[in-house]
Amino acid sequence: MDKMAKIKFSIITLFPEALKPYLDSSMLYKAQSRGIIEIEYVNLREFGLGPHKSVDDTPYGGGDGMLLRCEPVFAAVESIKLTDPQAEVIIPTPVGKTWNQNLAREFAGGDELRHYIIICPHYEGYDERILSIVDHKISLGNYVLTGGELPALILIDSVTRLLPGVLGGATSAEIESFSEGNNLEYPQYTKPAVFRGMAVPDVLLSGHHGKVDEWRKTNSGEKMD
């Protein structure tokens, strides 16, 4: 692993081209260029079986759709672990722990270098035996997506932005929504002071930092169900 990188993400995917535009943009691009994170794309197709590099098959017992096979996924993970046996494996799955800001902080925390392998499932699911090599089962919510690429982007984005040197302000990640449990960040405004009859609260224009802090505390909400 690059010694400069705080965290390395190895993404096992059938569609690396779907991930690169986002990960090579904005703050995530800056995080890579500054050596804060490293992104590795591992094409699952390269570990496919037979002349057609197959990675899926029909489920035992019948049913619609196709499942990811064990062999390609195991081989892809093992190829990464040859150089870093301590890398932790993540899979997005409905049966996983629900992702939240506290979990993102746990994954971003610590002084040691971290390496996460993210498996991006596809088709109707995956062979259950794949979970035997997974360290973290993560759910993004009670809905179903066509693949694991969007969850992978969410995981990487939410963890990376918490790393020192990624966001502009020193306390940017500390005062935002969900930084402490279910808190919601206070409302924020910028120029102009009045727009289409909607005015910025006078206290924010006063220059009185104590009153501004008090207003912000009063107007920070709790997450609503």
Short mmCIF file of C-alpha atoms in Angstrom, two decimals:
data_model
loop_
_atom_site.label_atom_id
_atom_site.label_comp_id
_atom_site.label_asym_id
_atom_site.label_seq_id
_atom_site.Cartn_x
_atom_site.Cartn_y
_atom_site.Cartn_z
CA MET A 1 0.00 0.00 0.00
CA ASP A 2 1.15 3.55 -0.72
CA LYS A 3 2.68 4.72 2.55
CA MET A 4 1.25 8.22 2.05
CA ALA A 5 -2.33 7.03 1.85
CA LYS A 6 -4.44 7.12 4.98
CA ILE A 7 -6.92 4.67 3.48
CA LYS A 8 -6.80 2.44 0.41
CA PHE A 9 -10.01 1.30 -1.24
CA SER A 10 -9.88 -1.72 -3.54
CA ILE A 11 -13.14 -1.98 -5.46
CA ILE A 12 -14.09 -5.33 -6.98
CA THR A 13 -16.53 -4.50 -9.75
CA LEU A 14 -17.77 -5.49 -13.18
CA PHE A 15 -18.15 -1.82 -14.11
CA PRO A 16 -15.08 0.24 -13.12
CA GLU A 17 -16.05 2.78 -15.79
CA ALA A 18 -19.19 3.57 -13.76
CA LEU A 19 -17.11 4.51 -10.71
CA LYS A 20 -14.20 6.50 -12.12
CA PRO A 21 -16.03 9.70 -13.19
CA TYR A 22 -17.26 10.34 -9.65
CA LEU A 23 -14.15 9.22 -7.80
CA ASP A 24 -11.93 11.31 -10.08
CA SER A 25 -13.92 14.49 -9.40
CA SER A 26 -14.02 17.22 -6.75
CA MET A 27 -12.95 16.37 -3.20
CA LEU A 28 -12.31 12.70 -3.94
CA TYR A 29 -9.91 13.65 -6.71
CA LYS A 30 -8.15 16.05 -4.35
CA ALA A 31 -7.94 13.37 -1.67
CA GLN A 32 -6.21 11.07 -4.14
CA SER A 33 -3.89 13.74 -5.49
CA ARG A 34 -2.85 14.65 -1.93
CA GLY A 35 -2.12 11.01 -1.09
CA ILE A 36 -4.86 10.86 1.55
CA ILE A 37 -6.65 7.98 -0.13
CA GLU A 38 -5.76 5.48 -2.84
CA ILE A 39 -8.30 3.87 -5.18
CA GLU A 40 -7.70 0.52 -6.84
CA TYR A 41 -10.12 -0.91 -9.41
CA VAL A 42 -10.24 -4.71 -9.65
CA ASN A 43 -12.30 -5.97 -12.59
CA LEU A 44 -14.16 -9.10 -11.48
CA ARG A 45 -14.39 -10.25 -15.10
CA GLU A 46 -10.64 -10.91 -15.08
CA PHE A 47 -11.30 -13.71 -12.59
CA GLY A 48 -14.21 -15.17 -14.54
CA LEU A 49 -14.49 -18.82 -15.53
CA GLY A 50 -14.10 -20.39 -18.95
CA PRO A 51 -13.60 -18.77 -22.34
CA HIS A 52 -16.38 -16.25 -21.70
CA LYS A 53 -15.05 -15.26 -18.26
CA SER A 54 -18.37 -16.11 -16.61
CA VAL A 55 -18.93 -14.77 -13.09
CA ASP A 56 -22.56 -15.83 -12.49
CA ASP A 57 -24.89 -18.81 -12.73
CA THR A 58 -28.46 -19.87 -12.00
CA PRO A 59 -29.49 -20.51 -8.36
CA TYR A 60 -29.81 -24.03 -6.97
CA GLY A 61 -33.44 -24.81 -6.21
CA GLY A 62 -34.67 -22.67 -9.07
CA GLY A 63 -35.72 -19.04 -9.24
CA ASP A 64 -35.35 -16.03 -11.47
CA GLY A 65 -32.13 -14.26 -12.22
CA MET A 66 -28.48 -15.08 -11.76
CA LEU A 67 -26.14 -15.15 -8.75
CA LEU A 68 -22.49 -14.19 -8.46
CA ARG A 69 -20.40 -17.34 -8.17
CA CYS A 70 -17.96 -17.96 -5.35
CA GLU A 71 -14.87 -18.70 -7.44
CA PRO A 72 -14.37 -15.31 -9.14
CA VAL A 73 -15.11 -13.31 -5.98
CA PHE A 74 -12.82 -15.44 -3.79
CA ALA A 75 -10.05 -15.23 -6.38
CA ALA A 76 -10.37 -11.44 -6.67
CA VAL A 77 -10.26 -10.93 -2.90
CA GLU A 78 -7.35 -13.34 -2.49
CA SER A 79 -5.37 -11.55 -5.22
CA ILE A 80 -5.61 -8.31 -3.23
CA LYS A 81 -4.79 -9.98 0.06
CA LEU A 82 -1.57 -11.41 -1.40
CA THR A 83 -0.05 -7.96 -0.89
CA ASP A 84 -2.10 -6.94 2.16
CA PRO A 85 -3.46 -9.85 4.24
CA GLN A 86 -4.95 -7.39 6.78
CA ALA A 87 -7.29 -5.72 4.27
CA GLU A 88 -10.91 -5.77 5.47
CA VAL A 89 -13.68 -6.91 3.13
CA ILE A 90 -16.96 -4.98 2.81
CA ILE A 91 -20.08 -6.02 0.93
CA PRO A 92 -23.26 -3.95 0.48
CA THR A 93 -26.17 -6.21 1.39
CA PRO A 94 -29.74 -5.84 2.74
CA VAL A 95 -28.82 -8.07 5.69
CA GLY A 96 -26.02 -5.78 6.81
CA LYS A 97 -25.66 -3.14 9.49
CA THR A 98 -27.30 0.14 8.46
CA TRP A 99 -24.70 2.70 7.40
CA ASN A 100 -24.67 5.97 9.33
CA GLN A 101 -22.33 8.80 10.30
CA ASN A 102 -21.04 7.01 13.38
CA LEU A 103 -20.02 4.02 11.30
CA ALA A 104 -18.37 6.30 8.75
CA ARG A 105 -16.31 7.80 11.57
CA GLU A 106 -15.29 4.35 12.77
CA PHE A 107 -14.10 3.39 9.30
CA ALA A 108 -12.22 6.69 8.95
CA GLY A 109 -10.74 6.63 12.46
CA GLY A 110 -7.43 5.50 13.83
CA ASP A 111 -3.88 6.47 13.06
CA GLU A 112 -2.91 3.28 11.28
CA LEU A 113 -3.17 2.80 7.53
CA ARG A 114 -6.45 1.15 6.57
CA HIS A 115 -7.29 -0.96 3.52
CA TYR A 116 -10.88 -1.77 2.59
CA ILE A 117 -11.89 -4.18 -0.17
CA ILE A 118 -15.40 -3.40 -1.41
CA ILE A 119 -17.26 -6.11 -3.34
CA CYS A 120 -19.90 -4.76 -5.73
CA PRO A 121 -22.61 -7.45 -6.13
CA HIS A 122 -24.75 -7.67 -9.27
CA TYR A 123 -27.55 -9.64 -10.84
CA GLU A 124 -30.09 -11.08 -8.36
CA GLY A 125 -27.52 -11.45 -5.60
CA TYR A 126 -24.56 -13.58 -4.67
CA ASP A 127 -23.77 -17.08 -3.45
CA GLU A 128 -24.20 -17.01 0.32
CA ARG A 129 -20.78 -18.58 0.84
CA ILE A 130 -19.17 -15.32 -0.26
CA LEU A 131 -20.11 -13.89 3.13
CA SER A 132 -17.58 -16.24 4.74
CA ILE A 133 -14.77 -13.92 3.58
CA VAL A 134 -16.58 -10.66 4.43
CA ASP A 135 -15.65 -8.60 7.50
CA HIS A 136 -18.33 -5.93 7.22
CA LYS A 137 -21.87 -6.40 5.87
CA ILE A 138 -23.31 -2.93 5.21
CA SER A 139 -26.85 -1.88 4.27
CA LEU A 140 -27.58 1.52 2.74
CA GLY A 141 -31.28 1.27 3.54
CA ASN A 142 -34.45 -0.68 2.90
CA TYR A 143 -34.40 -0.58 -0.89
CA VAL A 144 -32.77 -2.55 -3.71
CA LEU A 145 -30.30 -1.31 -6.33
CA THR A 146 -29.15 -2.97 -9.53
CA GLY A 147 -25.56 -3.21 -8.38
CA GLY A 148 -23.05 -2.42 -5.66
CA GLU A 149 -21.35 0.50 -7.39
CA LEU A 150 -23.58 3.21 -5.89
CA PRO A 151 -23.17 1.83 -2.34
CA ALA A 152 -19.40 1.68 -2.93
CA LEU A 153 -19.38 5.36 -3.91
CA ILE A 154 -21.42 6.30 -0.86
CA LEU A 155 -19.11 4.38 1.48
CA ILE A 156 -15.96 5.88 -0.01
CA ASP A 157 -17.33 9.42 -0.12
CA SER A 158 -18.71 9.42 3.43
CA VAL A 159 -15.47 8.01 4.88
CA THR A 160 -13.04 10.09 2.82
CA ARG A 161 -14.60 13.45 3.66
CA LEU A 162 -13.91 12.79 7.35
CA LEU A 163 -10.16 12.40 6.84
CA PRO A 164 -7.91 15.35 7.77
CA GLY A 165 -6.99 17.48 4.80
CA VAL A 166 -9.97 16.59 2.60
CA LEU A 167 -12.53 19.29 3.44
CA GLY A 168 -11.63 22.95 3.35
CA GLY A 169 -12.33 24.00 6.95
CA ALA A 170 -10.68 22.47 9.99
CA THR A 171 -14.07 21.87 11.64
CA SER A 172 -16.18 21.30 8.50
CA ALA A 173 -16.98 17.69 9.36
CA GLU A 174 -17.61 18.45 13.03
CA ILE A 175 -20.53 20.88 12.74
CA GLU A 176 -22.59 19.21 10.04
CA SER A 177 -25.71 17.07 10.27
CA PHE A 178 -25.39 13.77 12.15
CA SER A 179 -21.97 14.73 13.57
CA GLU A 180 -23.43 13.97 17.00
CA GLY A 181 -26.07 11.28 16.82
CA ASN A 182 -29.21 12.51 15.06
CA ASN A 183 -28.48 16.22 15.18
CA LEU A 184 -29.27 18.33 12.12
CA GLU A 185 -27.02 21.21 11.14
CA TYR A 186 -28.32 24.75 11.66
CA PRO A 187 -29.61 26.69 8.61
CA GLN A 188 -26.93 28.54 6.66
CA TYR A 189 -27.03 31.55 4.32
CA THR A 190 -24.76 33.47 1.97
CA LYS A 191 -25.06 36.58 -0.22
CA PRO A 192 -27.35 38.32 -1.06
CA ALA A 193 -28.81 39.36 2.29
CA VAL A 194 -32.27 39.58 0.70
CA PHE A 195 -33.40 37.43 -2.21
CA ARG A 196 -36.93 37.67 -3.62
CA GLY A 197 -38.22 38.99 -0.34
CA MET A 198 -36.49 36.29 1.74
CA ALA A 199 -34.08 37.88 4.22
CA VAL A 200 -31.14 36.40 6.08
CA PRO A 201 -31.82 36.48 9.86
CA ASP A 202 -30.56 39.76 11.32
CA VAL A 203 -28.46 38.03 13.97
CA LEU A 204 -26.23 36.48 11.28
CA LEU A 205 -25.49 39.96 9.93
CA SER A 206 -24.79 41.45 13.37
CA GLY A 207 -21.16 40.40 13.73
CA HIS A 208 -21.89 39.34 17.31
CA HIS A 209 -20.31 35.88 17.53
CA GLY A 210 -21.90 35.00 20.85
CA LYS A 211 -25.40 35.71 19.58
CA VAL A 212 -24.64 33.88 16.32
CA ASP A 213 -23.53 30.78 18.27
CA GLU A 214 -26.65 30.96 20.41
CA TRP A 215 -28.88 31.28 17.33
CA ARG A 216 -27.17 28.30 15.70
CA LYS A 217 -27.62 26.12 18.77
CA THR A 218 -31.28 27.09 19.02
CA ASN A 219 -31.87 26.34 15.34
CA SER A 220 -30.01 23.03 15.17
CA GLY A 221 -32.72 20.42 14.92
CA GLU A 222 -33.11 16.77 15.75
CA LYS A 223 -33.63 14.18 13.07
CA MET A 224 -37.30 13.68 12.38
CA ASP A 225 -38.73 10.21 11.65
#
